[in-house]
mmCIF file of C-alpha atoms and ligand atoms in Angstrom:
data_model
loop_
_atom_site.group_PDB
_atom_site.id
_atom_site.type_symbol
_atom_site.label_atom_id
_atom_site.label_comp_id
_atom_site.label_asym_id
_atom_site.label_seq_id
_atom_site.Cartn_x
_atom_site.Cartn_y
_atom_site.Cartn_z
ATOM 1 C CA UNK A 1 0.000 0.000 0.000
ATOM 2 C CA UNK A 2 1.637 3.587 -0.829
ATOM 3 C CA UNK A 3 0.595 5.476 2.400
ATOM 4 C CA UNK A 4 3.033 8.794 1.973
ATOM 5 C CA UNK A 5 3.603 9.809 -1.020
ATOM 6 C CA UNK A 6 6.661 12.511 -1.159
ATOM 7 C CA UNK A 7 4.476 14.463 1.744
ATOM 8 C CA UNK A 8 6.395 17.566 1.073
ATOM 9 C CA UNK A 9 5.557 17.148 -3.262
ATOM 10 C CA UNK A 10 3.263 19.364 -4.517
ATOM 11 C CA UNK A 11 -0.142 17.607 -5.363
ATOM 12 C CA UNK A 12 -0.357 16.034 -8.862
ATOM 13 C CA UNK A 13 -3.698 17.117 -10.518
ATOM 14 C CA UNK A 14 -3.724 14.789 -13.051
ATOM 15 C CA UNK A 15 -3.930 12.233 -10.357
ATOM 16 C CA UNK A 16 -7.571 10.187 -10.216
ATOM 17 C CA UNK A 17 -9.559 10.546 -6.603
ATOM 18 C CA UNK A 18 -11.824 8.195 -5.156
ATOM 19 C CA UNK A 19 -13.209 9.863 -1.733
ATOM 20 C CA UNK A 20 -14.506 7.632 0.325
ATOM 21 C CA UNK A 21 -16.587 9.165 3.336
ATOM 22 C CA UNK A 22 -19.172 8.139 5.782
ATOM 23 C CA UNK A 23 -20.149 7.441 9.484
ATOM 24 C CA UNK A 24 -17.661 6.088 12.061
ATOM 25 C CA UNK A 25 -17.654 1.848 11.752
ATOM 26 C CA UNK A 26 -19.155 2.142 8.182
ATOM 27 C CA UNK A 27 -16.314 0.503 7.048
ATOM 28 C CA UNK A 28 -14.467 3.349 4.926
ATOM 29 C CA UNK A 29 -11.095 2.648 6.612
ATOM 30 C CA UNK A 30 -11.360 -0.974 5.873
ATOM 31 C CA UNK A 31 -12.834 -0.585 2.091
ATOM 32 C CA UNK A 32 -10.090 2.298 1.134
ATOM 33 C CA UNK A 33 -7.225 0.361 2.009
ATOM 34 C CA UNK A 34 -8.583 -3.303 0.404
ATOM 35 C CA UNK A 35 -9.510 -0.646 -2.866
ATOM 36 C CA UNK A 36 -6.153 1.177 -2.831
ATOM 37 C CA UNK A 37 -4.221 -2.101 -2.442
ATOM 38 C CA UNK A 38 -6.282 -3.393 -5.679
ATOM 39 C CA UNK A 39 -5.638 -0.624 -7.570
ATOM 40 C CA UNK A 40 -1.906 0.073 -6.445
ATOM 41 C CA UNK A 41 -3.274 3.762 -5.769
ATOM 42 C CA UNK A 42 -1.797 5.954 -2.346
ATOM 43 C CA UNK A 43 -4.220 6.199 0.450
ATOM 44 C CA UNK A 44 -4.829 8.792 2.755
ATOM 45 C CA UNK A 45 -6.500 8.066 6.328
ATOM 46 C CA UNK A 46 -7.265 11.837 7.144
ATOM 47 C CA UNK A 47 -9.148 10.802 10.191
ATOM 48 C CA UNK A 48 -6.221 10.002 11.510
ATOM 49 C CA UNK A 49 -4.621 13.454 11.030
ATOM 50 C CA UNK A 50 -7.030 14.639 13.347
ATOM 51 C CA UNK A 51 -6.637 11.573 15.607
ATOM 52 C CA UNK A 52 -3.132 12.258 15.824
ATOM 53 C CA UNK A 53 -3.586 16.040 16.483
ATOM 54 C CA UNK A 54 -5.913 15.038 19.567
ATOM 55 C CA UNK A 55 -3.203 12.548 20.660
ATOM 56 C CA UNK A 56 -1.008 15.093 20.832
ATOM 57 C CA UNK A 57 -3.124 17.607 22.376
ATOM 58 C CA UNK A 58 -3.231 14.928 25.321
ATOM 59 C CA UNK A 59 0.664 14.337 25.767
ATOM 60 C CA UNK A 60 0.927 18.064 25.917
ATOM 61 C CA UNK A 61 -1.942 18.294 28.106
ATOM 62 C CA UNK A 62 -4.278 20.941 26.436
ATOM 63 C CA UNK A 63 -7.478 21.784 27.188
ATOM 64 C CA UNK A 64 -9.878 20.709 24.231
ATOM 65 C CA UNK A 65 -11.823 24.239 24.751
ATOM 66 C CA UNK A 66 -8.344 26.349 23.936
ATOM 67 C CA UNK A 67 -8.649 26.734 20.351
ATOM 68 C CA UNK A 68 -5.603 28.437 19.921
ATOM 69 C CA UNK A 69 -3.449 26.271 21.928
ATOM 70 C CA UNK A 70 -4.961 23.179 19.519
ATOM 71 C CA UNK A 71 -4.392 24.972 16.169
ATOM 72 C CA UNK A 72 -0.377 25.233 17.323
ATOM 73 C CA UNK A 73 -0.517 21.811 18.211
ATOM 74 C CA UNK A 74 -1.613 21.528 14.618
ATOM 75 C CA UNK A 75 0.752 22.830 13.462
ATOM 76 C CA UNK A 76 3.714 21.455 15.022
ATOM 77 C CA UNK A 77 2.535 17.771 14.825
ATOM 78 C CA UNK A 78 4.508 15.610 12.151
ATOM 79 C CA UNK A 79 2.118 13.132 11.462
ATOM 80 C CA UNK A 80 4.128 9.628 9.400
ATOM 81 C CA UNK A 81 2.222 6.599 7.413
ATOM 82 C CA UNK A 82 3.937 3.720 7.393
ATOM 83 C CA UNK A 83 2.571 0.095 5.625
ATOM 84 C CA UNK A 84 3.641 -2.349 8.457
ATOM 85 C CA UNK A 85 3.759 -4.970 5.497
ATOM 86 C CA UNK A 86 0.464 -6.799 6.020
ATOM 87 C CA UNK A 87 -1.679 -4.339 4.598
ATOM 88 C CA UNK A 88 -2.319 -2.354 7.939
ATOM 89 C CA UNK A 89 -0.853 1.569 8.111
ATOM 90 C CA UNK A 90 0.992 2.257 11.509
ATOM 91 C CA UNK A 91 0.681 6.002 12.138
ATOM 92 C CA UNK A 92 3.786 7.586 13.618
ATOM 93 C CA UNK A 93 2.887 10.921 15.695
ATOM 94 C CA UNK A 94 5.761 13.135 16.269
ATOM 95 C CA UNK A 95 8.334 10.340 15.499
ATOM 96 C CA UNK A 96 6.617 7.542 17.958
ATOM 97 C CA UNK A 97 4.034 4.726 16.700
ATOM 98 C CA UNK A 98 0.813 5.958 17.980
ATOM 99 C CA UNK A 99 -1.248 3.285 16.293
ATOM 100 C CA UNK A 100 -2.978 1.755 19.011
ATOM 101 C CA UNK A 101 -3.707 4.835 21.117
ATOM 102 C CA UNK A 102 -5.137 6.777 17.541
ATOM 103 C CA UNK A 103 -7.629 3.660 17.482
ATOM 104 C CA UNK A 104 -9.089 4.116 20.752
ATOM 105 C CA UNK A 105 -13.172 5.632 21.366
ATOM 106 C CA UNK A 106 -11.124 8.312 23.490
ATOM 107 C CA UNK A 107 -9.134 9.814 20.661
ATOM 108 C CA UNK A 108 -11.978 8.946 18.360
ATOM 109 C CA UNK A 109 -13.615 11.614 20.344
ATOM 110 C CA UNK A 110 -11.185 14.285 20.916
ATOM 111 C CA UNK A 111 -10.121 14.241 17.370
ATOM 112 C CA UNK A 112 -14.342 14.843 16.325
ATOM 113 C CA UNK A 113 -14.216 17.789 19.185
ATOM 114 C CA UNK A 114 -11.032 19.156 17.486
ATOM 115 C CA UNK A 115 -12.252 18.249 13.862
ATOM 116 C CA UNK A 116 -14.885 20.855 14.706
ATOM 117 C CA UNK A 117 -12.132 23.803 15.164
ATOM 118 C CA UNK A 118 -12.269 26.081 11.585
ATOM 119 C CA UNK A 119 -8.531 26.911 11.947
ATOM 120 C CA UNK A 120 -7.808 23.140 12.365
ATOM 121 C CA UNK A 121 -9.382 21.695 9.255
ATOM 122 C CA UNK A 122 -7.559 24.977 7.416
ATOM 123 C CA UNK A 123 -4.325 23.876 9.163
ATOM 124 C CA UNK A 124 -4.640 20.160 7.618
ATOM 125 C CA UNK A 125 -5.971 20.774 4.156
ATOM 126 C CA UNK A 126 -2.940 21.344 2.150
ATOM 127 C CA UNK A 127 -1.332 17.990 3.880
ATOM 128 C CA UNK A 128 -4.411 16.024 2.830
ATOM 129 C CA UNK A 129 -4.417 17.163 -0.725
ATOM 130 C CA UNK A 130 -0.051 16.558 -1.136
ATOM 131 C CA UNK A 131 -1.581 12.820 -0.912
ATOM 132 C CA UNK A 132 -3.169 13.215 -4.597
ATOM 133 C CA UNK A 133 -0.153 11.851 -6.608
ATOM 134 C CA UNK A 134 0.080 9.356 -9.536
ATOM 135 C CA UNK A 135 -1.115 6.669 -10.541
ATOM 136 C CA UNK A 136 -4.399 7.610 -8.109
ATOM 137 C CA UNK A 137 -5.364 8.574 -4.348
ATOM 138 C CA UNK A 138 -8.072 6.773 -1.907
ATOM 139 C CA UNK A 139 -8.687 9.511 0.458
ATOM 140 C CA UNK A 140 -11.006 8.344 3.399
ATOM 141 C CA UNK A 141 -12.694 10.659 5.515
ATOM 142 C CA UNK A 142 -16.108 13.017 6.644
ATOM 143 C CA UNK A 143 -15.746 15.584 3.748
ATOM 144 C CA UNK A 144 -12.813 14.376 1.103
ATOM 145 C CA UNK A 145 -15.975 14.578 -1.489
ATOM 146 C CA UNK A 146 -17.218 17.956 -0.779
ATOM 147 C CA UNK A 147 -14.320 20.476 0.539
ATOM 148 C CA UNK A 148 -10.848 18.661 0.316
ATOM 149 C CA UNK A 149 -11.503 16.849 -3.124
ATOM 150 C CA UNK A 150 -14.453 18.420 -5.170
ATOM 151 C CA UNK A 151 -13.015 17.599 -7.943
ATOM 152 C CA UNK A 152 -12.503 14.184 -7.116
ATOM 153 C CA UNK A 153 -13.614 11.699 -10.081
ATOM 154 C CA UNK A 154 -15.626 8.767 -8.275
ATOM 155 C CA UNK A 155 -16.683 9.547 -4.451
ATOM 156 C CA UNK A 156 -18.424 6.997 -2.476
ATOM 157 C CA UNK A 157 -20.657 7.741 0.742
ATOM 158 C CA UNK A 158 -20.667 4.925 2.799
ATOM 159 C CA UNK A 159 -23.279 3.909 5.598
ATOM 160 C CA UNK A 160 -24.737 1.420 7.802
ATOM 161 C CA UNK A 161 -27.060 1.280 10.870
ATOM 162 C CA UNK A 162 -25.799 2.477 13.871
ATOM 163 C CA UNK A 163 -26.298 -1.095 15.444
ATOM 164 C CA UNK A 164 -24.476 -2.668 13.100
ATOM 165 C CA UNK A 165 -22.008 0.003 13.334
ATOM 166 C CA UNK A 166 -21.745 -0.237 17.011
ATOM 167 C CA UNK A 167 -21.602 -4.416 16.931
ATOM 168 C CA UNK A 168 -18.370 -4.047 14.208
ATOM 169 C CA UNK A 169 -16.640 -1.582 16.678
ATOM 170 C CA UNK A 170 -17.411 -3.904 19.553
ATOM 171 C CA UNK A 171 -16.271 -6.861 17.753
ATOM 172 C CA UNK A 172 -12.630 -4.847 16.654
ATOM 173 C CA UNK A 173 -12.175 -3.825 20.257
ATOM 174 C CA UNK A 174 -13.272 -7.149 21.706
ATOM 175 C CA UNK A 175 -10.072 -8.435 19.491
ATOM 176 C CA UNK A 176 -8.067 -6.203 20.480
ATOM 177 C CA UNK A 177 -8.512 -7.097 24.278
ATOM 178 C CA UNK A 178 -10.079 -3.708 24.511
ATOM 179 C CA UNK A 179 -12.890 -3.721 27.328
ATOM 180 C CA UNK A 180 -16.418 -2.072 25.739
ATOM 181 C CA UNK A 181 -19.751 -2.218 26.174
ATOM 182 C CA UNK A 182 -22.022 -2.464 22.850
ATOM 183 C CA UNK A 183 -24.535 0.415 24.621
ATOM 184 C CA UNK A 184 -21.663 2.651 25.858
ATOM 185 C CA UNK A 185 -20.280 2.374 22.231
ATOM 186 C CA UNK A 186 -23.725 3.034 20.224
ATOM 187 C CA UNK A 187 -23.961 5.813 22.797
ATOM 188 C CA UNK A 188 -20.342 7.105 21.273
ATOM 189 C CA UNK A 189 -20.751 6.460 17.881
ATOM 190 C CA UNK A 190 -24.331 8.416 17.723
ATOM 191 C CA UNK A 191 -22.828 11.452 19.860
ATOM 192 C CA UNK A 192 -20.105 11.680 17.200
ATOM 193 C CA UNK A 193 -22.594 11.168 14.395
ATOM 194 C CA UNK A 194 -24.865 13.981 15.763
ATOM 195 C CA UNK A 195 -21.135 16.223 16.418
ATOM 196 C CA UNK A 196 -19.550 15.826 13.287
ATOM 197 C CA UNK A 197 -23.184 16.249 11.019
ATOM 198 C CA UNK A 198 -23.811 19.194 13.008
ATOM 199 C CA UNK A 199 -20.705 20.858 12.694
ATOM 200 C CA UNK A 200 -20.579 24.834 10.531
ATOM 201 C CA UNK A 201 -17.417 23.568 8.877
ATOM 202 C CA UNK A 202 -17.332 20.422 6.526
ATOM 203 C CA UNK A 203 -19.936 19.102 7.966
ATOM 204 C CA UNK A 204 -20.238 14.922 7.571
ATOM 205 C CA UNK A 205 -22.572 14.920 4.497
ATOM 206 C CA UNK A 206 -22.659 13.280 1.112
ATOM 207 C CA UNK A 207 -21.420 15.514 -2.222
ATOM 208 C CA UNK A 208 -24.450 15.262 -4.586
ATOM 209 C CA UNK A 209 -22.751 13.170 -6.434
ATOM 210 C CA UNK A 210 -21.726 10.770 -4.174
ATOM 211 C CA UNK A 211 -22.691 7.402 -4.975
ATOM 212 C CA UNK A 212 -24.706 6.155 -1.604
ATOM 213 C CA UNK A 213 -23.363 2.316 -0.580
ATOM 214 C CA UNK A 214 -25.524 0.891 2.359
ATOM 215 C CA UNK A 215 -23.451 -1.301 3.854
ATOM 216 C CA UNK A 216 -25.557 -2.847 6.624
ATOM 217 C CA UNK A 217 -25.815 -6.632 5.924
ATOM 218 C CA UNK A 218 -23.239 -6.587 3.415
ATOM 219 C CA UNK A 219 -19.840 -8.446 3.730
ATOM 220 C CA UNK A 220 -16.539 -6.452 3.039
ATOM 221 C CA UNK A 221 -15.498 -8.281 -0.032
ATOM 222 C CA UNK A 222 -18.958 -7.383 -1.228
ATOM 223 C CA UNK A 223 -18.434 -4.021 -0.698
ATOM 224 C CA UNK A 224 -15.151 -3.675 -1.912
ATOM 225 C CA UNK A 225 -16.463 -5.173 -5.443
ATOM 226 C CA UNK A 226 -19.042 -2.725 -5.473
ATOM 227 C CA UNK A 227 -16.693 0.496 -5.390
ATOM 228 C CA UNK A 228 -13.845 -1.210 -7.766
ATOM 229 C CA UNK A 229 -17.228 -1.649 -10.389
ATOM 230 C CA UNK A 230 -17.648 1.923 -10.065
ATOM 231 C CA UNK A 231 -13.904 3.124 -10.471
ATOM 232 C CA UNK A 232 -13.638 0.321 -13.550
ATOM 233 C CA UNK A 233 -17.350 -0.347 -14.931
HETATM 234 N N1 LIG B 1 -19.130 -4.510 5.281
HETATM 235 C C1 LIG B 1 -18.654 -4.892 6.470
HETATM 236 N N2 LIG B 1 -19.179 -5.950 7.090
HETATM 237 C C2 LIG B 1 -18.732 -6.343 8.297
HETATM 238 N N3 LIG B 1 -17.745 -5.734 8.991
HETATM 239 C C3 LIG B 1 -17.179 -4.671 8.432
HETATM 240 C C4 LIG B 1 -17.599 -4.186 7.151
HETATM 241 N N4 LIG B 1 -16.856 -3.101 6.870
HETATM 242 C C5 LIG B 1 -16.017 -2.926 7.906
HETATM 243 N N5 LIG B 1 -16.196 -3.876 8.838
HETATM 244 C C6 LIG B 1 -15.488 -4.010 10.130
HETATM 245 O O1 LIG B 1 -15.978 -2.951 10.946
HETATM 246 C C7 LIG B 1 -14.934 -2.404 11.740
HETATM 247 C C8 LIG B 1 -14.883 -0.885 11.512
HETATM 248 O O2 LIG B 1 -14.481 -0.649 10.187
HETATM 249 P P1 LIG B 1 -13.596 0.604 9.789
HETATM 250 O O3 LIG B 1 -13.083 0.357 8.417
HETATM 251 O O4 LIG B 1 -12.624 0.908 10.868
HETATM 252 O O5 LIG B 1 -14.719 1.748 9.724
HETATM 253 P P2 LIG B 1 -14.561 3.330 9.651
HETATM 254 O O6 LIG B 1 -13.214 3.621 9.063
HETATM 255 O O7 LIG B 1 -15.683 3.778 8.766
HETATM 256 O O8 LIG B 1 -14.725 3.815 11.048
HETATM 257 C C9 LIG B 1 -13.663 -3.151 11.348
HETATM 258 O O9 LIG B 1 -13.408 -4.143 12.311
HETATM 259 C C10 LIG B 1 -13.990 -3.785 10.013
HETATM 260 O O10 LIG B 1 -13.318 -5.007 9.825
HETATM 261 N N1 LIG B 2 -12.032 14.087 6.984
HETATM 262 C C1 LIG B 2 -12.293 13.977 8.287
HETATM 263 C C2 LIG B 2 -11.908 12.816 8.994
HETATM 264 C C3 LIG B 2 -12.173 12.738 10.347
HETATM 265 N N2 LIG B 2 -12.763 13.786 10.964
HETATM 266 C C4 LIG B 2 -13.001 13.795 12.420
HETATM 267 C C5 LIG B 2 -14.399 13.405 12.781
HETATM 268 C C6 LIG B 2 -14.282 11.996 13.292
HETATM 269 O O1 LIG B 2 -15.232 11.720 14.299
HETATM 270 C C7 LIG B 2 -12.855 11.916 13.823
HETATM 271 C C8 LIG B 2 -12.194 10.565 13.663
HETATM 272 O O2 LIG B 2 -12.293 10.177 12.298
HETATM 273 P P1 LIG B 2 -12.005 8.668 11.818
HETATM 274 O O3 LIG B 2 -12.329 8.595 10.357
HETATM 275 O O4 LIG B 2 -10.634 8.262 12.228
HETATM 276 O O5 LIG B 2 -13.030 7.866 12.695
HETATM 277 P P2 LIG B 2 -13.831 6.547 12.382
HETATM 278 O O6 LIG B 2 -12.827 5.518 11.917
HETATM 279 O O7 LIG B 2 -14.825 6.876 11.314
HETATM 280 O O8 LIG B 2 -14.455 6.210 13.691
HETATM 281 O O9 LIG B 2 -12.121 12.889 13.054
HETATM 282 C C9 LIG B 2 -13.167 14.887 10.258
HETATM 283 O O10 LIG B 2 -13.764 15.800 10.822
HETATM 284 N N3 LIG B 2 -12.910 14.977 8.924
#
């Protein structure tokens, strides 16, 4: 998987996009990087920019309600992709693997109460859109259709119920050893459906011409069919 293309390059326009956005546990993480692997195209997990940014915000001990405090922190946190070889992308904040922490419902939710910060999202866009280089970008996120790739050629707005939603989270967690109720989750996920939808800025939404993918019911392989059919009909 290409996860960081020459992060300082310029972007390429000529470059194809496929945005891929949706609802927390509607599978875009999982569906990007199975696509982007298929097609040999870069892929850009820009939840995790803001994951990372909240990560930091706790080792430096900031208070999520000073704005400007978070924007510096925006600024001066390096944020690294690596492909760990198996497919999976280990994110490196500020030089250390942050992976496992970046996964967790806590920095799920301080990166959604950051993501909400106008200054922030300005801060990140030019480091999302250096991802769109040749031979094509998956970019993965709440808006990569409507503000940070318009343009973008096929874009894809993922959903599923918030049950089954909450039951896929539960079962990642339960893997990972991570102790979770399935009510305190579907609590979490619809708090940070109802934050990030409600949002002024880039608010989660489809673009109009998103193609809609319902997801509930529907195996991954399934899925991942579905949006290669639309990037190759
Ligand atoms: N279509 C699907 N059917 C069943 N499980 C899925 C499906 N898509 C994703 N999952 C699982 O749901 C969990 C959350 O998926 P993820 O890709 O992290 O979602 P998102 O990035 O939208 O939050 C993962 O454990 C993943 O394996
Ligand atoms: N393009 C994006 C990506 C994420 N965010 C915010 C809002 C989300 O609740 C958090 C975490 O996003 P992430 O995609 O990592 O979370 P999920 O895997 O969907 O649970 O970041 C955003 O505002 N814009």
């Amino acid at each position: 998987m290409n996860t960081d293309p020459r992060p300082s390059a310029a972007p390429d326009f000529s470059a194809p996009v496929l945005a891929i956005d949706g609802p927390s546990g509607s599978g875009k993480g999982t569906i990007s990087r199975l696509v982007a692997q298929r097609l040999g195209w870069h892929y850009l997990d820009s939840g995790a920019l803001y994951r990372a940014v909240g990560v930091a915000a706790g080792w430096a001990d900031l208070d999520l309600d000073d704005h400007g405090a978070l924007v510096r922190c925006t600024f001066d946190t390096e944020v690294g992709f690596r492909d760990d070889g198996r497919g999976e992308l280990r994110v490196l904040v500020n030089g250390t693997d942050a992976t496992d922490e970046l996964r967790t419902e806590t920095a799920g939710a301080a990166a959604s109460a950051i993501a909400a910060i106008p200054e922030v999202r300005a801060a990140l866009k030019d480091r999302q859109r250096r991802f769109r280089q040749l031979p094509g970008l998956v970019a993965d996120g709440r808006d990569m259709g409507t503000v940070i790739f318009p343009d973008a050629r096929f874009k894809v707005f993922l959903t599923a119920s918030a049950e089954e939603r909450a039951q896929r989270r539960y079962k990642q967690l339960n893997d990972k050893g991570v102790s979770v109720t399935l009510d305190g989750l579907l609590r979490e996920i619809l708090a940070r459906d109802a934050r990030d939808a409600q949002r002024a800025v880039a608010p989660l939404r489809p673009a109009e011409d998103a193609v809609h993918i319902d997801t509930t019911g529907v195996g991954i392989e399934d899925v991942v069919e579905r949006v290669l059919e639309i990037v190759n009909p």
